[in-house]
mmCIF file with all atom_site columns, C-alpha atoms in Angstrom:
data_model
loop_
_atom_site.group_PDB
_atom_site.id
_atom_site.type_symbol
_atom_site.label_atom_id
_atom_site.label_alt_id
_atom_site.label_comp_id
_atom_site.label_asym_id
_atom_site.label_entity_id
_atom_site.label_seq_id
_atom_site.pdbx_PDB_ins_code
_atom_site.Cartn_x
_atom_site.Cartn_y
_atom_site.Cartn_z
_atom_site.occupancy
_atom_site.B_iso_or_equiv
_atom_site.pdbx_formal_charge
_atom_site.auth_seq_id
_atom_site.auth_comp_id
_atom_site.auth_asym_id
_atom_site.auth_atom_id
_atom_site.pdbx_PDB_model_num
ATOM 1   C CA . MET A 1 1   ? 74.681  118.674 48.612 1.00 49.00 ? 1   MET A CA 1
ATOM 2   C CA . LYS A 1 2   ? 76.079  122.053 47.618 1.00 58.00 ? 2   LYS A CA 1
ATOM 3   C CA . GLU A 1 3   ? 79.380  121.365 49.398 1.00 63.00 ? 3   GLU A CA 1
ATOM 4   C CA . GLY A 1 4   ? 79.866  118.142 47.405 1.00 65.00 ? 4   GLY A CA 1
ATOM 5   C CA . LEU A 1 5   ? 79.202  119.971 44.136 1.00 66.00 ? 5   LEU A CA 1
ATOM 6   C CA . ILE A 1 6   ? 81.791  122.644 44.954 1.00 70.00 ? 6   ILE A CA 1
ATOM 7   C CA . LYS A 1 7   ? 84.325  119.973 45.963 1.00 71.00 ? 7   LYS A CA 1
ATOM 8   C CA . ASP A 1 8   ? 83.716  117.992 42.759 1.00 71.00 ? 8   ASP A CA 1
ATOM 9   C CA . THR A 1 9   ? 84.046  121.140 40.639 1.00 74.00 ? 9   THR A CA 1
ATOM 10  C CA . TYR A 1 10  ? 87.261  122.101 42.431 1.00 73.00 ? 10  TYR A CA 1
ATOM 11  C CA . GLU A 1 11  ? 88.770  118.619 41.875 1.00 75.00 ? 11  GLU A CA 1
ATOM 12  C CA . LEU A 1 12  ? 87.782  118.712 38.197 1.00 74.00 ? 12  LEU A CA 1
ATOM 13  C CA . ILE A 1 13  ? 89.436  122.114 37.728 1.00 77.00 ? 13  ILE A CA 1
ATOM 14  C CA . ILE A 1 14  ? 92.632  120.948 39.477 1.00 80.00 ? 14  ILE A CA 1
ATOM 15  C CA . LYS A 1 15  ? 92.795  117.847 37.257 1.00 80.00 ? 15  LYS A CA 1
ATOM 16  C CA . GLU A 1 16  ? 92.322  119.976 34.135 1.00 82.00 ? 16  GLU A CA 1
ATOM 17  C CA . ILE A 1 17  ? 95.047  122.404 35.207 1.00 85.00 ? 17  ILE A CA 1
ATOM 18  C CA . GLN A 1 18  ? 97.422  119.497 35.889 1.00 85.00 ? 18  GLN A CA 1
ATOM 19  C CA . THR A 1 19  ? 96.701  118.063 32.443 1.00 86.00 ? 19  THR A CA 1
ATOM 20  C CA . ILE A 1 20  ? 97.226  121.422 30.739 1.00 84.00 ? 20  ILE A CA 1
ATOM 21  C CA . ILE A 1 21  ? 100.503 122.022 32.599 1.00 86.00 ? 21  ILE A CA 1
ATOM 22  C CA . THR A 1 22  ? 101.774 118.522 31.771 1.00 88.00 ? 22  THR A CA 1
ATOM 23  C CA . ILE A 1 23  ? 100.905 118.811 28.084 1.00 86.00 ? 23  ILE A CA 1
ATOM 24  C CA . SER A 1 24  ? 102.367 122.329 27.924 1.00 80.00 ? 24  SER A CA 1
ATOM 25  C CA . TYR A 1 25  ? 105.634 121.128 29.479 1.00 85.00 ? 25  TYR A CA 1
ATOM 26  C CA . LEU A 1 26  ? 105.862 118.200 27.042 1.00 86.00 ? 26  LEU A CA 1
ATOM 27  C CA . VAL A 1 27  ? 105.254 120.557 24.114 1.00 81.00 ? 27  VAL A CA 1
ATOM 28  C CA . ALA A 1 28  ? 107.885 122.948 25.505 1.00 80.00 ? 28  ALA A CA 1
ATOM 29  C CA . VAL A 1 29  ? 110.424 120.096 25.803 1.00 85.00 ? 29  VAL A CA 1
ATOM 30  C CA . GLY A 1 30  ? 109.667 119.022 22.230 1.00 85.00 ? 30  GLY A CA 1
ATOM 31  C CA . VAL A 1 31  ? 110.051 122.598 20.992 1.00 83.00 ? 31  VAL A CA 1
ATOM 32  C CA . GLY A 1 32  ? 113.318 122.922 22.931 1.00 85.00 ? 32  GLY A CA 1
ATOM 33  C CA . MET A 1 33  ? 114.647 119.694 21.421 1.00 88.00 ? 33  MET A CA 1
ATOM 34  C CA . LEU A 1 34  ? 113.749 120.787 17.907 1.00 89.00 ? 34  LEU A CA 1
ATOM 35  C CA . PHE A 1 35  ? 115.272 124.246 18.359 1.00 90.00 ? 35  PHE A CA 1
ATOM 36  C CA . ASN A 1 36  ? 118.464 122.862 19.902 1.00 90.00 ? 36  ASN A CA 1
ATOM 37  C CA . TYR A 1 37  ? 118.763 120.333 17.100 1.00 92.00 ? 37  TYR A CA 1
ATOM 38  C CA . GLN A 1 38  ? 118.410 123.073 14.468 1.00 93.00 ? 38  GLN A CA 1
ATOM 39  C CA . LYS A 1 39  ? 120.922 125.309 16.254 1.00 92.00 ? 39  LYS A CA 1
ATOM 40  C CA . PHE A 1 40  ? 123.604 122.637 16.423 1.00 92.00 ? 40  PHE A CA 1
ATOM 41  C CA . SER A 1 41  ? 122.829 121.180 12.982 1.00 93.00 ? 41  SER A CA 1
ATOM 42  C CA . GLU A 1 42  ? 123.842 124.523 11.469 1.00 94.00 ? 42  GLU A CA 1
ATOM 43  C CA . PHE A 1 43  ? 127.375 123.527 12.538 1.00 93.00 ? 43  PHE A CA 1
ATOM 44  C CA . GLU A 1 44  ? 126.919 119.894 11.407 1.00 91.00 ? 44  GLU A CA 1
ATOM 45  C CA . ILE A 1 45  ? 126.585 118.638 14.990 1.00 93.00 ? 45  ILE A CA 1
ATOM 46  C CA . ASN A 1 46  ? 124.015 115.975 15.797 1.00 91.00 ? 46  ASN A CA 1
ATOM 47  C CA . ILE A 1 47  ? 123.247 117.080 19.334 1.00 90.00 ? 47  ILE A CA 1
ATOM 48  C CA . PHE A 1 48  ? 121.437 113.819 20.072 1.00 89.00 ? 48  PHE A CA 1
ATOM 49  C CA . ASN A 1 49  ? 124.841 112.079 20.007 1.00 89.00 ? 49  ASN A CA 1
ATOM 50  C CA . TYR A 1 50  ? 126.245 114.353 22.727 1.00 88.00 ? 50  TYR A CA 1
ATOM 51  C CA . ALA A 1 51  ? 123.360 115.330 24.990 1.00 86.00 ? 51  ALA A CA 1
ATOM 52  C CA . ASP A 1 52  ? 121.624 113.316 27.662 1.00 84.00 ? 52  ASP A CA 1
ATOM 53  C CA . VAL A 1 53  ? 117.975 113.332 28.704 1.00 82.00 ? 53  VAL A CA 1
ATOM 54  C CA . PHE A 1 54  ? 118.487 116.067 31.309 1.00 84.00 ? 54  PHE A CA 1
ATOM 55  C CA . ASP A 1 55  ? 119.838 118.443 28.641 1.00 84.00 ? 55  ASP A CA 1
ATOM 56  C CA . PHE A 1 56  ? 116.575 118.111 26.761 1.00 80.00 ? 56  PHE A CA 1
ATOM 57  C CA . LEU A 1 57  ? 114.340 118.315 29.826 1.00 83.00 ? 57  LEU A CA 1
ATOM 58  C CA . ILE A 1 58  ? 115.753 121.767 30.578 1.00 82.00 ? 58  ILE A CA 1
ATOM 59  C CA . ALA A 1 59  ? 116.083 122.776 26.904 1.00 76.00 ? 59  ALA A CA 1
ATOM 60  C CA . PRO A 1 60  ? 113.076 125.121 26.904 1.00 74.00 ? 60  PRO A CA 1
ATOM 61  C CA . PHE A 1 61  ? 114.508 126.965 29.913 1.00 78.00 ? 61  PHE A CA 1
ATOM 62  C CA . SER A 1 62  ? 118.191 127.033 28.920 1.00 79.00 ? 62  SER A CA 1
ATOM 63  C CA . ASP A 1 63  ? 117.754 129.634 26.180 1.00 81.00 ? 63  ASP A CA 1
ATOM 64  C CA . PHE A 1 64  ? 115.455 132.613 26.691 1.00 84.00 ? 64  PHE A CA 1
ATOM 65  C CA . TYR A 1 65  ? 114.460 132.683 22.998 1.00 81.00 ? 65  TYR A CA 1
ATOM 66  C CA . ILE A 1 66  ? 113.409 129.032 23.088 1.00 80.00 ? 66  ILE A CA 1
ATOM 67  C CA . PHE A 1 67  ? 111.439 129.608 26.300 1.00 80.00 ? 67  PHE A CA 1
ATOM 68  C CA . LEU A 1 68  ? 109.771 132.687 24.839 1.00 82.00 ? 68  LEU A CA 1
ATOM 69  C CA . PHE A 1 69  ? 108.928 130.913 21.597 1.00 77.00 ? 69  PHE A CA 1
ATOM 70  C CA . ALA A 1 70  ? 107.636 127.767 23.331 1.00 73.00 ? 70  ALA A CA 1
ATOM 71  C CA . THR A 1 71  ? 105.430 129.810 25.636 1.00 77.00 ? 71  THR A CA 1
ATOM 72  C CA . ALA A 1 72  ? 104.159 132.018 22.830 1.00 80.00 ? 72  ALA A CA 1
ATOM 73  C CA . SER A 1 73  ? 103.517 129.012 20.580 1.00 77.00 ? 73  SER A CA 1
ATOM 74  C CA . ILE A 1 74  ? 101.459 127.239 23.229 1.00 74.00 ? 74  ILE A CA 1
ATOM 75  C CA . ILE A 1 75  ? 99.442  130.379 23.944 1.00 83.00 ? 75  ILE A CA 1
ATOM 76  C CA . VAL A 1 76  ? 98.865  131.097 20.242 1.00 82.00 ? 76  VAL A CA 1
ATOM 77  C CA . MET A 1 77  ? 97.842  127.477 19.611 1.00 79.00 ? 77  MET A CA 1
ATOM 78  C CA . LEU A 1 78  ? 95.309  127.582 22.469 1.00 80.00 ? 78  LEU A CA 1
ATOM 79  C CA . LEU A 1 79  ? 93.988  130.972 21.314 1.00 87.00 ? 79  LEU A CA 1
ATOM 80  C CA . LEU A 1 80  ? 93.504  129.751 17.740 1.00 85.00 ? 80  LEU A CA 1
ATOM 81  C CA . ILE A 1 81  ? 91.589  126.725 18.986 1.00 84.00 ? 81  ILE A CA 1
ATOM 82  C CA . LYS A 1 82  ? 89.405  128.966 21.160 1.00 88.00 ? 82  LYS A CA 1
ATOM 83  C CA . ILE A 1 83  ? 88.808  131.432 18.300 1.00 90.00 ? 83  ILE A CA 1
ATOM 84  C CA . ASP A 1 84  ? 87.871  128.598 15.942 1.00 87.00 ? 84  ASP A CA 1
ATOM 85  C CA . THR A 1 85  ? 85.448  127.163 18.500 1.00 87.00 ? 85  THR A CA 1
ATOM 86  C CA . LEU A 1 86  ? 83.990  130.595 19.234 1.00 92.00 ? 86  LEU A CA 1
ATOM 87  C CA . TRP A 1 87  ? 83.517  131.310 15.516 1.00 90.00 ? 87  TRP A CA 1
ATOM 88  C CA . ARG A 1 88  ? 81.851  127.919 14.986 1.00 87.00 ? 88  ARG A CA 1
ATOM 89  C CA . ASN A 1 89  ? 79.484  128.469 17.939 1.00 90.00 ? 89  ASN A CA 1
ATOM 90  C CA . LYS A 1 90  ? 78.670  132.200 17.537 1.00 92.00 ? 90  LYS A CA 1
ATOM 91  C CA . TRP A 1 91  ? 78.515  132.529 13.748 1.00 91.00 ? 91  TRP A CA 1
ATOM 92  C CA . PRO A 1 92  ? 77.773  129.061 12.374 1.00 88.00 ? 92  PRO A CA 1
ATOM 93  C CA . LYS A 1 93  ? 76.631  130.329 8.943  1.00 90.00 ? 93  LYS A CA 1
ATOM 94  C CA . SER A 1 94  ? 79.864  132.197 8.153  1.00 90.00 ? 94  SER A CA 1
ATOM 95  C CA . TYR A 1 95  ? 81.890  129.326 9.624  1.00 85.00 ? 95  TYR A CA 1
ATOM 96  C CA . SER A 1 96  ? 80.078  126.877 7.385  1.00 86.00 ? 96  SER A CA 1
ATOM 97  C CA . ILE A 1 97  ? 80.711  129.043 4.314  1.00 87.00 ? 97  ILE A CA 1
ATOM 98  C CA . ALA A 1 98  ? 84.398  129.446 5.193  1.00 84.00 ? 98  ALA A CA 1
ATOM 99  C CA . SER A 1 99  ? 84.749  125.679 5.629  1.00 82.00 ? 99  SER A CA 1
ATOM 100 C CA . LEU A 1 100 ? 83.039  125.116 2.257  1.00 82.00 ? 100 LEU A CA 1
ATOM 101 C CA . ARG A 1 101 ? 80.073  123.518 4.048  1.00 84.00 ? 101 ARG A CA 1
ATOM 102 C CA . ASN A 1 102 ? 82.268  120.633 5.144  1.00 82.00 ? 102 ASN A CA 1
ATOM 103 C CA . ASP A 1 103 ? 81.582  121.351 8.823  1.00 81.00 ? 103 ASP A CA 1
ATOM 104 C CA . LYS A 1 104 ? 78.397  119.290 8.499  1.00 84.00 ? 104 LYS A CA 1
ATOM 105 C CA . LYS A 1 105 ? 80.327  116.168 7.467  1.00 85.00 ? 105 LYS A CA 1
ATOM 106 C CA . ALA A 1 106 ? 81.180  113.468 10.015 1.00 86.00 ? 106 ALA A CA 1
ATOM 107 C CA . TRP A 1 107 ? 84.917  113.595 9.270  1.00 88.00 ? 107 TRP A CA 1
ATOM 108 C CA . PHE A 1 108 ? 85.253  117.363 9.776  1.00 86.00 ? 108 PHE A CA 1
ATOM 109 C CA . LYS A 1 109 ? 86.121  117.215 13.490 1.00 84.00 ? 109 LYS A CA 1
ATOM 110 C CA . THR A 1 110 ? 89.001  114.813 12.788 1.00 88.00 ? 110 THR A CA 1
ATOM 111 C CA . TYR A 1 111 ? 90.035  116.949 9.813  1.00 87.00 ? 111 TYR A CA 1
ATOM 112 C CA . ARG A 1 112 ? 90.249  120.067 12.023 1.00 85.00 ? 112 ARG A CA 1
ATOM 113 C CA . ILE A 1 113 ? 92.457  118.292 14.562 1.00 85.00 ? 113 ILE A CA 1
ATOM 114 C CA . VAL A 1 114 ? 94.752  116.787 11.914 1.00 90.00 ? 114 VAL A CA 1
ATOM 115 C CA . LEU A 1 115 ? 94.998  120.088 10.044 1.00 85.00 ? 115 LEU A CA 1
ATOM 116 C CA . ALA A 1 116 ? 95.850  121.944 13.278 1.00 83.00 ? 116 ALA A CA 1
ATOM 117 C CA . LEU A 1 117 ? 98.565  119.415 14.171 1.00 85.00 ? 117 LEU A CA 1
ATOM 118 C CA . ILE A 1 118 ? 100.091 119.455 10.675 1.00 89.00 ? 118 ILE A CA 1
ATOM 119 C CA . SER A 1 119 ? 100.011 123.256 10.539 1.00 83.00 ? 119 SER A CA 1
ATOM 120 C CA . PHE A 1 120 ? 101.581 123.529 13.994 1.00 83.00 ? 120 PHE A CA 1
ATOM 121 C CA . THR A 1 121 ? 104.312 121.042 13.050 1.00 85.00 ? 121 THR A CA 1
ATOM 122 C CA . ILE A 1 122 ? 105.182 122.909 9.837  1.00 87.00 ? 122 ILE A CA 1
ATOM 123 C CA . TYR A 1 123 ? 105.144 126.197 11.755 1.00 84.00 ? 123 TYR A CA 1
ATOM 124 C CA . LEU A 1 124 ? 107.471 124.775 14.415 1.00 86.00 ? 124 LEU A CA 1
ATOM 125 C CA . TYR A 1 125 ? 109.911 123.347 11.907 1.00 88.00 ? 125 TYR A CA 1
ATOM 126 C CA . ALA A 1 126 ? 110.063 126.589 9.884  1.00 87.00 ? 126 ALA A CA 1
ATOM 127 C CA . SER A 1 127 ? 110.534 128.615 13.060 1.00 87.00 ? 127 SER A CA 1
ATOM 128 C CA . ALA A 1 128 ? 113.244 126.278 14.350 1.00 90.00 ? 128 ALA A CA 1
ATOM 129 C CA . ASP A 1 129 ? 115.042 126.491 11.014 1.00 91.00 ? 129 ASP A CA 1
ATOM 130 C CA . TYR A 1 130 ? 114.930 130.292 11.174 1.00 90.00 ? 130 TYR A CA 1
ATOM 131 C CA . TYR A 1 131 ? 116.141 130.170 14.788 1.00 90.00 ? 131 TYR A CA 1
ATOM 132 C CA . GLY A 1 132 ? 119.084 127.947 13.805 1.00 92.00 ? 132 GLY A CA 1
ATOM 133 C CA . LYS A 1 133 ? 120.166 130.340 11.055 1.00 94.00 ? 133 LYS A CA 1
ATOM 134 C CA . TYR A 1 134 ? 119.686 133.359 13.346 1.00 92.00 ? 134 TYR A CA 1
ATOM 135 C CA . VAL A 1 135 ? 121.780 131.836 16.137 1.00 92.00 ? 135 VAL A CA 1
ATOM 136 C CA . LYS A 1 136 ? 124.510 130.784 13.690 1.00 93.00 ? 136 LYS A CA 1
ATOM 137 C CA . LYS A 1 137 ? 124.890 134.387 12.500 1.00 94.00 ? 137 LYS A CA 1
ATOM 138 C CA . LYS A 1 138 ? 124.963 135.546 16.104 1.00 93.00 ? 138 LYS A CA 1
ATOM 139 C CA . ILE A 1 139 ? 127.609 132.964 17.064 1.00 92.00 ? 139 ILE A CA 1
ATOM 140 C CA . ILE A 1 140 ? 129.847 133.763 14.086 1.00 92.00 ? 140 ILE A CA 1
ATOM 141 C CA . THR A 1 141 ? 129.895 137.461 14.989 1.00 92.00 ? 141 THR A CA 1
ATOM 142 C CA . GLN A 1 142 ? 130.543 136.973 18.717 1.00 91.00 ? 142 GLN A CA 1
ATOM 143 C CA . SER A 1 143 ? 133.931 137.321 20.396 1.00 89.00 ? 143 SER A CA 1
ATOM 144 C CA . ASP A 1 144 ? 136.149 134.301 20.990 1.00 88.00 ? 144 ASP A CA 1
ATOM 145 C CA . ILE A 1 145 ? 136.255 132.687 24.408 1.00 85.00 ? 145 ILE A CA 1
ATOM 146 C CA . SER A 1 146 ? 139.174 130.834 25.980 1.00 84.00 ? 146 SER A CA 1
ATOM 147 C CA . ILE A 1 147 ? 139.040 127.535 27.821 1.00 82.00 ? 147 ILE A CA 1
ATOM 148 C CA . ARG A 1 148 ? 141.963 126.379 29.938 1.00 79.00 ? 148 ARG A CA 1
ATOM 149 C CA . LEU A 1 149 ? 142.332 122.614 29.844 1.00 77.00 ? 149 LEU A CA 1
ATOM 150 C CA . GLU A 1 150 ? 143.648 120.457 32.674 1.00 76.00 ? 150 GLU A CA 1
ATOM 151 C CA . ASP A 1 151 ? 147.202 120.478 31.246 1.00 77.00 ? 151 ASP A CA 1
ATOM 152 C CA . ASN A 1 152 ? 147.099 124.337 31.108 1.00 78.00 ? 152 ASN A CA 1
ATOM 153 C CA . GLU A 1 153 ? 146.630 124.358 27.329 1.00 80.00 ? 153 GLU A CA 1
ATOM 154 C CA . ILE A 1 154 ? 144.283 127.118 26.264 1.00 82.00 ? 154 ILE A CA 1
ATOM 155 C CA . LYS A 1 155 ? 141.667 126.534 23.551 1.00 84.00 ? 155 LYS A CA 1
ATOM 156 C CA . SER A 1 156 ? 139.928 129.524 22.083 1.00 88.00 ? 156 SER A CA 1
ATOM 157 C CA . GLY A 1 157 ? 137.054 129.891 19.672 1.00 90.00 ? 157 GLY A CA 1
ATOM 158 C CA . LYS A 1 158 ? 133.467 130.944 19.396 1.00 92.00 ? 158 LYS A CA 1
ATOM 159 C CA . LEU A 1 159 ? 131.127 129.220 21.831 1.00 90.00 ? 159 LEU A CA 1
ATOM 160 C CA . ILE A 1 160 ? 128.434 127.320 19.934 1.00 92.00 ? 160 ILE A CA 1
ATOM 161 C CA . GLY A 1 161 ? 126.869 125.848 23.026 1.00 88.00 ? 161 GLY A CA 1
ATOM 162 C CA . LYS A 1 162 ? 127.312 123.219 25.671 1.00 86.00 ? 162 LYS A CA 1
ATOM 163 C CA . THR A 1 163 ? 125.717 120.187 27.178 1.00 87.00 ? 163 THR A CA 1
ATOM 164 C CA . LYS A 1 164 ? 126.201 118.745 30.626 1.00 84.00 ? 164 LYS A CA 1
ATOM 165 C CA . GLU A 1 165 ? 129.469 117.102 29.540 1.00 85.00 ? 165 GLU A CA 1
ATOM 166 C CA . ILE A 1 166 ? 130.710 118.854 26.367 1.00 88.00 ? 166 ILE A CA 1
ATOM 167 C CA . VAL A 1 167 ? 131.528 122.387 25.229 1.00 88.00 ? 167 VAL A CA 1
ATOM 168 C CA . PHE A 1 168 ? 131.340 123.065 21.480 1.00 91.00 ? 168 PHE A CA 1
ATOM 169 C CA . LEU A 1 169 ? 133.748 125.616 19.994 1.00 91.00 ? 169 LEU A CA 1
ATOM 170 C CA . LEU A 1 170 ? 134.034 126.980 16.454 1.00 92.00 ? 170 LEU A CA 1
ATOM 171 C CA . LYS A 1 171 ? 137.504 127.939 15.297 1.00 90.00 ? 171 LYS A CA 1
ATOM 172 C CA . ASN A 1 172 ? 138.466 128.633 11.670 1.00 88.00 ? 172 ASN A CA 1
ATOM 173 C CA . ASP A 1 173 ? 135.453 126.731 10.265 1.00 85.00 ? 173 ASP A CA 1
ATOM 174 C CA . HIS A 1 174 ? 136.292 123.725 12.434 1.00 89.00 ? 174 HIS A CA 1
ATOM 175 C CA . VAL A 1 175 ? 134.012 122.551 15.215 1.00 90.00 ? 175 VAL A CA 1
ATOM 176 C CA . TYR A 1 176 ? 135.558 121.108 18.359 1.00 88.00 ? 176 TYR A CA 1
ATOM 177 C CA . ALA A 1 177 ? 133.771 119.183 21.087 1.00 87.00 ? 177 ALA A CA 1
ATOM 178 C CA . ILE A 1 178 ? 135.703 119.561 24.326 1.00 86.00 ? 178 ILE A CA 1
ATOM 179 C CA . PRO A 1 179 ? 134.659 117.169 27.091 1.00 85.00 ? 179 PRO A CA 1
ATOM 180 C CA . ILE A 1 180 ? 134.294 118.864 30.459 1.00 82.00 ? 180 ILE A CA 1
ATOM 181 C CA . THR A 1 181 ? 134.809 115.931 32.799 1.00 73.00 ? 181 THR A CA 1
ATOM 182 C CA . SER A 1 182 ? 137.037 113.505 30.933 1.00 62.00 ? 182 SER A CA 1
ATOM 183 C CA . LEU A 1 183 ? 140.637 112.740 30.191 1.00 59.00 ? 183 LEU A CA 1
ATOM 184 C CA . VAL A 1 184 ? 139.847 113.155 26.499 1.00 59.00 ? 184 VAL A CA 1
ATOM 185 C CA . LYS A 1 185 ? 141.380 116.429 25.388 1.00 64.00 ? 185 LYS A CA 1
ATOM 186 C CA . GLU A 1 186 ? 139.151 117.306 22.418 1.00 61.00 ? 186 GLU A CA 1
ATOM 187 C CA . ILE A 1 187 ? 137.088 115.825 19.619 1.00 60.00 ? 187 ILE A CA 1
ATOM 188 C CA . LYS A 1 188 ? 137.303 117.462 16.186 1.00 61.00 ? 188 LYS A CA 1
ATOM 189 C CA . ILE A 1 189 ? 133.871 117.263 14.577 1.00 64.00 ? 189 ILE A CA 1
ATOM 190 C CA . LYS A 1 190 ? 134.270 119.255 11.402 1.00 63.00 ? 190 LYS A CA 1
#
């Protein structure tokens, strides 16, 4: 009897960990997509036109700042949920006062979830916008790089970023998309 209980508890914990890891990875991919979009949109590039699915699946791990922010955001979100639950359970009177006595209403649980999701979304968008502006300043002040094309022509400029198939360069307020594996020489974006 006791062995079955331990086995059932172990299986339940494993399933919960798998769910948490899956949801965390999906959130990290979403954060990476949003941050990459904001970074490239600062240079008037719609990255969704140039990137493939794999570029977005590794987006949270391709830039240390995005990885750090995604990880920190997930941890902070989970901590805030735990703190809110702890406050509601340990000090229900002060929680009720702080929530203007709405915690007794039937719709309050849904309200908390919706409010948390809206707040997290606004927080993510504001952070991604700040990240895009920060990276743009960093890119503009970096040194030029040189790329030798197949016909030995050399293109130089500031590296904005790259996808699996395209390198983006900034030169004299013009953005160039240089395909890596194609006969196309360059694409002038801006």
